[in-house]
């Protein structure tokens, strides 16, 4: 492995030149840059893992890796510096994997423990990963092309439509424009019982006319535990700007399951709790050298003196592939009770008496690529919602 500096880079075809510290010039292409989060520019310090003869015999890099951050001076592979540490040292500095066990709502129902095969890189946190994986109730929301329309009853879980079962005789209206809210999802008391329903069901409604611009205004939402006593029908016709599906879609609760979370969740969470191992590995901070990883930790790549940037694709891809091997995990069905939120833009977990716990995550197609997240305070049981688009 040789150190050098990128001197030229064409951003259109990702072809460029690296001048090694030995004075030799090496050609490289975009396929060799898999260790970078984004395209590096001229002046970037790199390691060239190896070369092969290229066009007309010109040396071409097989893989280009980010060089570690340095406080000054030249650092060769294997030499210690302020940013370099061994795997055992890293483990000692980060004994906890994450704070995932503190942020999910525990239902009065259990699921099979997460099964994970041995993995040498994450072995020090294996038991914590298994024990802290959230229990969820997946909710299968039919695709809009096959909506599975049904006649709603107090004992039916439904999404959208113009019928709800409430405690009051009036359909909730938007506090900004006064128009009827659009039905998102209603869950029965039986489904909510393990989640603190105490004999009540749950209803979520939203104003898509006002709410897109005023998502943080509580007047554009209605989320509540309700005793489904009265059958209430939305009276006003839908508008051109906000057209709900007229029929109620059946929602099927699935058996409780464990839901492992992605590297993206840990990356967003790293800004809230940066001291855990997952925050360091998947976060946004400096690079670190893990020089004594066990052999074969990444598909046969020699770990000796391997420069590993925090949050790099190498570690992220390895973790994601490992999670796919987990048995008994729940695939995304359109909605779920419990778990930790799958954020799109960044961690937006609200606080009441401390961080609130997610009660419901629902997209169902109504929120495009985003979702409605409903949180509950563990002390006062207040509900709060966060909407993503």
CSV table of C-alpha atoms in Angstrom, one decimal:
chain,number,residue,atom,x,y,z
A,1,UNK,CA,0.0,0.0,0.0
A,2,UNK,CA,1.4,3.4,-1.0
A,3,UNK,CA,0.4,6.9,0.1
A,4,UNK,CA,-0.1,9.7,-2.4
A,5,UNK,CA,-2.2,12.7,-3.4
A,6,UNK,CA,-4.9,13.1,-6.1
A,7,UNK,CA,-3.6,15.7,-8.6
A,8,UNK,CA,-6.2,15.5,-11.3
A,9,UNK,CA,-9.9,14.3,-11.5
A,10,UNK,CA,-12.4,14.6,-14.2
A,11,UNK,CA,-15.8,14.7,-12.4
A,12,UNK,CA,-17.7,13.5,-15.5
A,13,UNK,CA,-16.0,10.2,-16.1
A,14,UNK,CA,-14.3,9.9,-12.6
A,15,UNK,CA,-10.9,9.3,-14.2
A,16,UNK,CA,-7.8,10.9,-12.7
A,17,UNK,CA,-4.2,10.8,-11.6
A,18,UNK,CA,-2.5,10.2,-8.2
A,19,UNK,CA,1.0,11.3,-7.5
A,20,UNK,CA,2.6,8.8,-5.0
A,21,UNK,CA,4.9,10.1,-2.4
A,22,UNK,CA,7.6,8.2,-4.3
A,23,UNK,CA,7.1,10.5,-7.3
A,24,UNK,CA,5.4,7.8,-9.4
A,25,UNK,CA,2.1,8.8,-11.2
A,26,UNK,CA,-0.8,6.3,-11.1
A,27,UNK,CA,-4.0,6.3,-13.1
A,28,UNK,CA,-7.3,5.6,-11.4
A,29,UNK,CA,-11.0,5.2,-12.3
A,30,UNK,CA,-14.3,5.6,-10.5
A,31,UNK,CA,-14.6,1.8,-9.8
A,32,UNK,CA,-11.5,2.0,-7.5
A,33,UNK,CA,-13.2,4.7,-5.2
A,34,UNK,CA,-15.6,2.4,-3.4
A,35,UNK,CA,-14.1,3.4,0.0
A,36,UNK,CA,-15.3,7.1,-0.5
A,37,UNK,CA,-18.6,8.5,0.6
A,38,UNK,CA,-18.5,11.1,-2.2
A,39,UNK,CA,-16.1,11.8,-5.2
A,40,UNK,CA,-12.8,13.2,-3.8
A,41,UNK,CA,-11.2,16.2,-5.3
A,42,UNK,CA,-7.6,17.2,-6.2
A,43,UNK,CA,-5.4,17.5,-3.2
A,44,UNK,CA,-7.1,14.6,-1.3
A,45,UNK,CA,-4.6,12.4,0.5
A,46,UNK,CA,-5.2,8.7,-0.3
A,47,UNK,CA,-3.7,5.2,0.0
A,48,UNK,CA,-3.3,3.1,-3.2
A,49,UNK,CA,-3.9,-0.5,-2.2
A,50,UNK,CA,-2.4,-2.0,-5.4
A,51,UNK,CA,-1.8,-1.4,-9.1
A,52,UNK,CA,-2.1,-3.3,-12.4
A,53,UNK,CA,-0.8,-2.4,-15.9
A,54,UNK,CA,-3.4,-0.2,-17.6
A,55,UNK,CA,-3.7,1.3,-21.0
A,56,UNK,CA,-0.2,1.3,-22.7
A,57,UNK,CA,1.3,-0.2,-19.6
A,58,UNK,CA,0.5,2.9,-17.4
A,59,UNK,CA,0.0,1.7,-13.7
A,60,UNK,CA,-3.6,1.8,-12.7
A,61,UNK,CA,-4.9,1.7,-9.1
A,62,UNK,CA,-7.0,-1.3,-8.2
A,63,UNK,CA,-8.4,0.4,-5.1
A,64,UNK,CA,-8.0,3.9,-3.7
A,65,UNK,CA,-8.8,4.5,0.0
A,66,UNK,CA,-9.0,7.6,2.1
A,67,UNK,CA,-5.9,8.4,4.1
A,68,UNK,CA,-6.5,8.9,7.8
A,69,UNK,CA,-6.6,12.3,9.3
A,70,UNK,CA,-3.2,13.4,10.5
A,71,UNK,CA,-2.0,16.0,12.9
A,72,UNK,CA,1.1,16.6,10.8
A,73,UNK,CA,4.0,14.6,9.4
A,74,UNK,CA,4.0,11.5,7.2
A,75,UNK,CA,2.3,8.4,8.5
A,76,UNK,CA,3.0,5.1,6.9
A,77,UNK,CA,0.8,2.0,7.4
A,78,UNK,CA,1.4,0.4,10.7
A,79,UNK,CA,2.8,3.5,12.4
A,80,UNK,CA,0.7,4.9,15.3
A,81,UNK,CA,-0.8,8.4,15.2
A,82,UNK,CA,-3.5,10.3,17.1
A,83,UNK,CA,-6.3,8.9,14.9
A,84,UNK,CA,-5.0,5.3,14.7
A,85,UNK,CA,-5.9,2.5,17.1
A,86,UNK,CA,-6.3,-1.2,17.2
A,87,UNK,CA,-9.5,-3.0,17.2
A,88,UNK,CA,-9.1,-4.0,20.8
A,89,UNK,CA,-8.4,-0.4,21.8
A,90,UNK,CA,-11.5,0.7,19.9
A,91,UNK,CA,-13.6,-1.9,21.7
A,92,UNK,CA,-12.2,-0.7,25.0
A,93,UNK,CA,-13.1,2.9,24.2
A,94,UNK,CA,-16.6,2.0,23.0
A,95,UNK,CA,-17.9,-0.9,25.2
A,96,UNK,CA,-21.6,-0.1,24.3
A,97,UNK,CA,-22.9,-0.7,20.8
A,98,UNK,CA,-25.7,1.9,20.9
A,99,UNK,CA,-28.5,3.4,23.0
A,100,UNK,CA,-31.1,1.5,20.9
A,101,UNK,CA,-32.3,-0.3,24.1
A,102,UNK,CA,-33.3,3.1,25.6
A,103,UNK,CA,-35.4,4.4,22.7
A,104,UNK,CA,-38.0,1.8,21.8
A,105,UNK,CA,-41.4,1.2,23.5
A,106,UNK,CA,-41.6,-2.3,25.1
A,107,UNK,CA,-44.9,-4.0,24.5
A,108,UNK,CA,-46.5,-6.6,26.6
A,109,UNK,CA,-45.7,-9.2,24.0
A,110,UNK,CA,-42.4,-10.8,23.1
A,111,UNK,CA,-40.8,-12.2,19.9
A,112,UNK,CA,-38.2,-14.7,19.1
A,113,UNK,CA,-34.7,-13.5,19.8
A,114,UNK,CA,-32.8,-12.1,16.8
A,115,UNK,CA,-30.5,-14.8,15.4
A,116,UNK,CA,-27.1,-13.6,14.1
A,117,UNK,CA,-24.3,-15.7,12.9
A,118,UNK,CA,-20.8,-15.0,14.3
A,119,UNK,CA,-19.1,-11.9,12.8
A,120,UNK,CA,-15.6,-11.1,14.0
A,121,UNK,CA,-15.7,-7.3,13.6
A,122,UNK,CA,-18.9,-6.9,15.6
A,123,UNK,CA,-18.3,-9.9,18.0
A,124,UNK,CA,-17.7,-7.7,21.1
A,125,UNK,CA,-21.2,-6.3,20.8
A,126,UNK,CA,-23.0,-9.4,19.5
A,127,UNK,CA,-25.0,-10.1,22.8
A,128,UNK,CA,-26.1,-6.4,23.0
A,129,UNK,CA,-27.3,-6.4,19.4
A,130,UNK,CA,-29.4,-9.5,20.0
A,131,UNK,CA,-30.8,-8.2,23.3
A,132,UNK,CA,-31.5,-4.6,22.3
A,133,UNK,CA,-33.3,-5.3,19.0
A,134,UNK,CA,-36.8,-3.8,19.2
A,135,UNK,CA,-40.0,-5.8,19.2
A,136,UNK,CA,-42.6,-4.6,16.7
A,137,UNK,CA,-46.0,-5.5,15.5
A,138,UNK,CA,-45.8,-5.2,11.7
A,139,UNK,CA,-49.0,-3.9,10.0
A,140,UNK,CA,-49.5,-4.9,6.4
A,141,UNK,CA,-51.1,-2.0,4.5
A,142,UNK,CA,-52.2,-3.1,1.0
A,143,UNK,CA,-50.7,-1.5,-2.0
A,144,UNK,CA,-53.0,1.1,-3.7
A,145,UNK,CA,-53.1,-1.1,-6.8
A,146,UNK,CA,-54.5,-4.0,-4.8
A,147,UNK,CA,-56.2,-2.1,-1.9
A,148,UNK,CA,-58.2,-5.0,-0.3
A,149,UNK,CA,-61.2,-2.9,0.3
A,150,UNK,CA,-63.5,-3.8,3.2
A,151,UNK,CA,-66.5,-2.7,5.2
A,152,UNK,CA,-65.0,-1.3,8.4
A,153,UNK,CA,-66.2,-2.4,11.8
A,154,UNK,CA,-65.0,-1.6,15.4
A,155,UNK,CA,-63.1,-4.9,15.2
A,156,UNK,CA,-61.3,-4.2,11.8
A,157,UNK,CA,-58.0,-2.4,11.3
A,158,UNK,CA,-58.3,-0.1,8.3
A,159,UNK,CA,-56.3,2.5,6.4
A,160,UNK,CA,-57.8,5.6,4.7
A,161,UNK,CA,-61.5,5.7,3.6
A,162,UNK,CA,-64.3,7.8,4.9
A,163,UNK,CA,-65.4,5.8,7.9
A,164,UNK,CA,-63.9,5.8,11.4
A,165,UNK,CA,-65.0,4.6,14.9
A,166,UNK,CA,-64.6,7.4,17.4
A,167,UNK,CA,-65.8,8.5,20.8
A,168,UNK,CA,-67.3,11.8,19.5
A,169,UNK,CA,-70.0,12.0,16.8
A,170,UNK,CA,-68.1,14.6,14.6
A,171,UNK,CA,-65.3,13.8,12.2
A,172,UNK,CA,-62.2,15.7,13.3
A,173,UNK,CA,-61.4,18.9,11.3
A,174,UNK,CA,-58.1,20.7,10.5
A,175,UNK,CA,-57.6,23.5,13.0
A,176,UNK,CA,-56.1,25.8,10.3
A,177,UNK,CA,-58.5,25.4,7.3
A,178,UNK,CA,-61.5,23.8,9.0
A,179,UNK,CA,-61.8,21.0,6.4
A,180,UNK,CA,-62.2,17.4,7.4
A,181,UNK,CA,-58.9,15.6,8.1
A,182,UNK,CA,-58.0,12.6,5.9
A,183,UNK,CA,-58.1,9.2,7.5
A,184,UNK,CA,-54.7,7.6,7.8
A,185,UNK,CA,-55.1,4.5,9.9
A,186,UNK,CA,-57.3,3.0,12.7
A,187,UNK,CA,-56.3,0.1,14.9
A,188,UNK,CA,-58.6,-2.0,17.1
A,189,UNK,CA,-58.4,-2.2,20.9
A,190,UNK,CA,-57.3,-5.8,20.6
A,191,UNK,CA,-54.3,-4.9,18.5
A,192,UNK,CA,-53.4,-1.9,20.8
A,193,UNK,CA,-53.7,-3.9,24.0
A,194,UNK,CA,-50.0,-4.9,24.2
A,195,UNK,CA,-49.0,-1.3,23.5
A,196,UNK,CA,-50.8,0.3,26.4
A,197,UNK,CA,-54.2,0.7,24.8
A,198,UNK,CA,-56.1,-0.3,28.0
A,199,UNK,CA,-59.2,-1.3,26.0
A,200,UNK,CA,-59.0,1.6,23.5
A,201,UNK,CA,-58.1,1.6,19.8
A,202,UNK,CA,-56.0,4.1,18.0
A,203,UNK,CA,-56.8,6.6,15.2
A,204,UNK,CA,-54.5,8.9,13.1
A,205,UNK,CA,-55.7,11.6,10.7
A,206,UNK,CA,-53.9,14.3,8.9
A,207,UNK,CA,-54.6,17.4,6.7
A,208,UNK,CA,-52.6,17.1,3.6
A,209,UNK,CA,-53.5,20.6,2.4
A,210,UNK,CA,-52.2,22.5,5.4
A,211,UNK,CA,-49.9,19.8,6.9
A,212,UNK,CA,-47.4,19.8,4.0
A,213,UNK,CA,-46.4,23.4,4.8
A,214,UNK,CA,-47.2,23.3,8.6
A,215,UNK,CA,-46.1,19.8,9.7
A,216,UNK,CA,-45.2,20.9,13.2
A,217,UNK,CA,-48.6,22.6,13.8
A,218,UNK,CA,-50.6,20.2,16.1
A,219,UNK,CA,-53.8,21.5,14.6
A,220,UNK,CA,-53.2,19.6,11.3
A,221,UNK,CA,-53.2,16.2,13.1
A,222,UNK,CA,-55.5,14.0,15.1
A,223,UNK,CA,-53.8,11.1,16.8
A,224,UNK,CA,-55.5,9.6,19.8
A,225,UNK,CA,-56.4,6.4,21.7
A,226,UNK,CA,-60.1,6.1,21.3
A,227,UNK,CA,-62.9,3.8,22.5
A,228,UNK,CA,-64.6,2.9,19.1
A,229,UNK,CA,-68.2,3.6,20.2
A,230,UNK,CA,-69.6,5.6,17.3
A,231,UNK,CA,-69.4,5.0,13.6
A,232,UNK,CA,-68.6,8.4,12.0
A,233,UNK,CA,-68.6,9.1,8.3
A,234,UNK,CA,-66.7,12.0,6.7
A,235,UNK,CA,-69.4,14.2,5.2
A,236,UNK,CA,-67.5,16.7,3.0
A,237,UNK,CA,-66.4,15.6,-0.5
A,238,UNK,CA,-62.7,15.5,-1.2
A,239,UNK,CA,-61.0,18.4,-2.9
A,240,UNK,CA,-58.8,18.5,-6.0
A,241,UNK,CA,-55.8,19.2,-3.8
A,242,UNK,CA,-56.5,16.4,-1.4
A,243,UNK,CA,-58.2,13.3,-2.7
A,244,UNK,CA,-58.5,10.4,-0.2
A,245,UNK,CA,-59.2,6.9,-1.2
A,246,UNK,CA,-62.9,6.5,-0.8
A,247,UNK,CA,-62.9,2.9,0.3
A,248,UNK,CA,-61.4,1.6,3.6
A,249,UNK,CA,-58.4,-0.7,3.1
A,250,UNK,CA,-57.9,-3.7,5.4
A,251,UNK,CA,-54.8,-3.6,7.5
A,252,UNK,CA,-53.5,-7.0,8.7
A,253,UNK,CA,-51.5,-7.1,11.9
A,254,UNK,CA,-48.6,-9.6,11.7
A,255,UNK,CA,-47.0,-11.6,14.5
A,256,UNK,CA,-44.6,-9.7,16.8
A,257,UNK,CA,-41.0,-9.8,15.4
A,258,UNK,CA,-37.6,-8.3,16.0
A,259,UNK,CA,-36.6,-5.4,13.7
A,260,UNK,CA,-32.8,-4.8,13.4
A,261,UNK,CA,-32.0,-1.2,12.3
A,262,UNK,CA,-29.9,0.0,9.5
A,263,UNK,CA,-26.6,1.9,9.5
A,264,UNK,CA,-28.5,5.0,8.5
A,265,UNK,CA,-30.4,5.0,11.8
A,266,UNK,CA,-27.1,4.6,13.8
A,267,UNK,CA,-25.6,7.5,11.7
A,268,UNK,CA,-28.4,9.9,12.5
A,269,UNK,CA,-28.4,8.7,16.1
A,270,UNK,CA,-24.6,9.4,16.3
A,271,UNK,CA,-25.4,13.1,16.5
A,272,UNK,CA,-27.5,12.5,19.6
A,273,UNK,CA,-25.3,9.9,21.3
A,274,UNK,CA,-21.8,9.9,19.8
A,275,UNK,CA,-20.0,7.8,22.4
A,276,UNK,CA,-21.2,4.3,21.3
A,277,UNK,CA,-19.4,2.0,18.9
A,278,UNK,CA,-22.1,2.2,16.2
A,279,UNK,CA,-22.0,6.0,16.4
A,280,UNK,CA,-18.2,5.9,15.8
A,281,UNK,CA,-18.3,3.3,13.0
A,282,UNK,CA,-21.3,4.8,11.1
A,283,UNK,CA,-21.1,8.4,12.1
A,284,UNK,CA,-19.7,11.5,10.5
A,285,UNK,CA,-16.4,11.9,12.3
A,286,UNK,CA,-12.7,11.4,11.6
A,287,UNK,CA,-11.0,8.2,10.3
A,288,UNK,CA,-9.5,5.5,12.5
A,289,UNK,CA,-7.1,2.6,11.8
A,290,UNK,CA,-8.3,-0.8,13.0
A,291,UNK,CA,-5.0,-2.7,12.6
A,292,UNK,CA,-5.6,-6.0,14.3
A,293,UNK,CA,-8.9,-7.2,13.1
A,294,UNK,CA,-9.2,-11.0,12.9
A,295,UNK,CA,-8.4,-12.6,9.5
A,296,UNK,CA,-11.3,-12.8,7.1
A,297,UNK,CA,-13.3,-10.1,8.7
A,298,UNK,CA,-14.3,-8.6,5.4
A,299,UNK,CA,-14.4,-11.3,2.8
A,300,UNK,CA,-10.8,-12.1,2.8
A,301,UNK,CA,-9.4,-8.5,2.9
A,302,UNK,CA,-6.2,-8.4,4.9
A,303,UNK,CA,-7.0,-6.2,8.0
A,304,UNK,CA,-3.4,-5.5,8.8
A,305,UNK,CA,-2.7,-1.7,8.4
A,306,UNK,CA,-6.1,-1.3,6.7
A,307,UNK,CA,-7.2,2.3,6.7
A,308,UNK,CA,-10.9,2.3,7.8
A,309,UNK,CA,-12.8,5.7,7.6
A,310,UNK,CA,-15.7,5.9,10.1
A,311,UNK,CA,-19.0,5.4,8.3
A,312,UNK,CA,-17.2,4.0,5.2
A,313,UNK,CA,-19.1,1.8,2.8
A,314,UNK,CA,-16.8,-1.1,3.8
A,315,UNK,CA,-18.2,-1.3,7.3
A,316,UNK,CA,-21.7,-0.3,6.4
A,317,UNK,CA,-22.0,-2.9,3.7
A,318,UNK,CA,-20.6,-5.5,6.0
A,319,UNK,CA,-23.1,-4.7,8.7
A,320,UNK,CA,-26.1,-4.5,6.3
A,321,UNK,CA,-25.2,-7.9,4.8
A,322,UNK,CA,-24.9,-9.4,8.3
A,323,UNK,CA,-28.3,-8.1,9.3
A,324,UNK,CA,-29.9,-9.7,6.2
A,325,UNK,CA,-28.8,-13.0,7.6
A,326,UNK,CA,-30.9,-12.5,10.7
A,327,UNK,CA,-33.7,-15.0,11.1
A,328,UNK,CA,-37.2,-14.1,12.1
A,329,UNK,CA,-36.9,-10.4,11.2
A,330,UNK,CA,-39.9,-8.4,9.9
A,331,UNK,CA,-39.8,-6.9,6.5
A,332,UNK,CA,-41.4,-3.5,6.0
A,333,UNK,CA,-45.2,-3.9,5.5
A,334,UNK,CA,-46.2,-0.3,5.3
A,335,UNK,CA,-46.7,0.4,9.0
A,336,UNK,CA,-45.6,-0.9,12.4
A,337,UNK,CA,-46.3,-0.5,16.1
A,338,UNK,CA,-43.2,0.2,18.2
A,339,UNK,CA,-39.6,0.0,17.1
A,340,UNK,CA,-37.2,2.9,16.5
A,341,UNK,CA,-38.1,5.3,13.8
A,342,UNK,CA,-36.6,4.8,10.3
A,343,UNK,CA,-35.8,8.4,9.6
A,344,UNK,CA,-35.2,9.8,6.1
A,345,UNK,CA,-33.6,13.2,6.9
A,346,UNK,CA,-32.2,13.0,10.4
A,347,UNK,CA,-33.2,12.1,13.9
A,348,UNK,CA,-36.2,14.1,14.9
A,349,UNK,CA,-37.3,12.2,18.0
A,350,UNK,CA,-39.3,14.6,20.2
A,351,UNK,CA,-38.9,14.9,24.0
A,352,UNK,CA,-41.3,15.2,26.8
A,353,UNK,CA,-40.0,13.8,30.1
A,354,UNK,CA,-36.9,12.7,28.2
A,355,UNK,CA,-36.9,11.2,24.7
A,356,UNK,CA,-40.3,9.9,23.6
A,357,UNK,CA,-40.8,6.3,22.4
A,358,UNK,CA,-42.2,5.6,19.0
A,359,UNK,CA,-45.7,4.1,19.1
A,360,UNK,CA,-46.6,4.0,15.4
A,361,UNK,CA,-44.8,4.4,12.1
A,362,UNK,CA,-47.1,4.6,9.1
A,363,UNK,CA,-46.6,5.5,5.4
A,364,UNK,CA,-49.2,3.6,3.5
A,365,UNK,CA,-48.4,5.6,0.4
A,366,UNK,CA,-50.1,8.7,1.7
A,367,UNK,CA,-46.8,10.4,2.8
A,368,UNK,CA,-44.9,9.6,-0.5
A,369,UNK,CA,-41.4,8.5,0.6
A,370,UNK,CA,-41.9,9.8,4.1
A,371,UNK,CA,-44.0,8.6,7.0
A,372,UNK,CA,-46.1,9.6,10.0
A,373,UNK,CA,-44.4,8.9,13.3
A,374,UNK,CA,-46.4,8.9,16.5
A,375,UNK,CA,-44.5,9.0,19.8
A,376,UNK,CA,-45.6,8.5,23.4
A,377,UNK,CA,-44.1,9.8,26.6
A,378,UNK,CA,-43.1,7.0,29.0
A,379,UNK,CA,-44.1,9.0,32.0
A,380,UNK,CA,-47.2,11.1,31.2
A,381,UNK,CA,-48.4,9.0,28.1
A,382,UNK,CA,-48.9,12.2,26.0
A,383,UNK,CA,-48.7,11.6,22.2
A,384,UNK,CA,-46.8,13.7,19.7
A,385,UNK,CA,-46.4,13.3,16.0
A,386,UNK,CA,-43.6,13.9,13.5
A,387,UNK,CA,-44.4,13.9,9.7
A,388,UNK,CA,-41.9,13.3,7.0
A,389,UNK,CA,-42.3,13.8,3.2
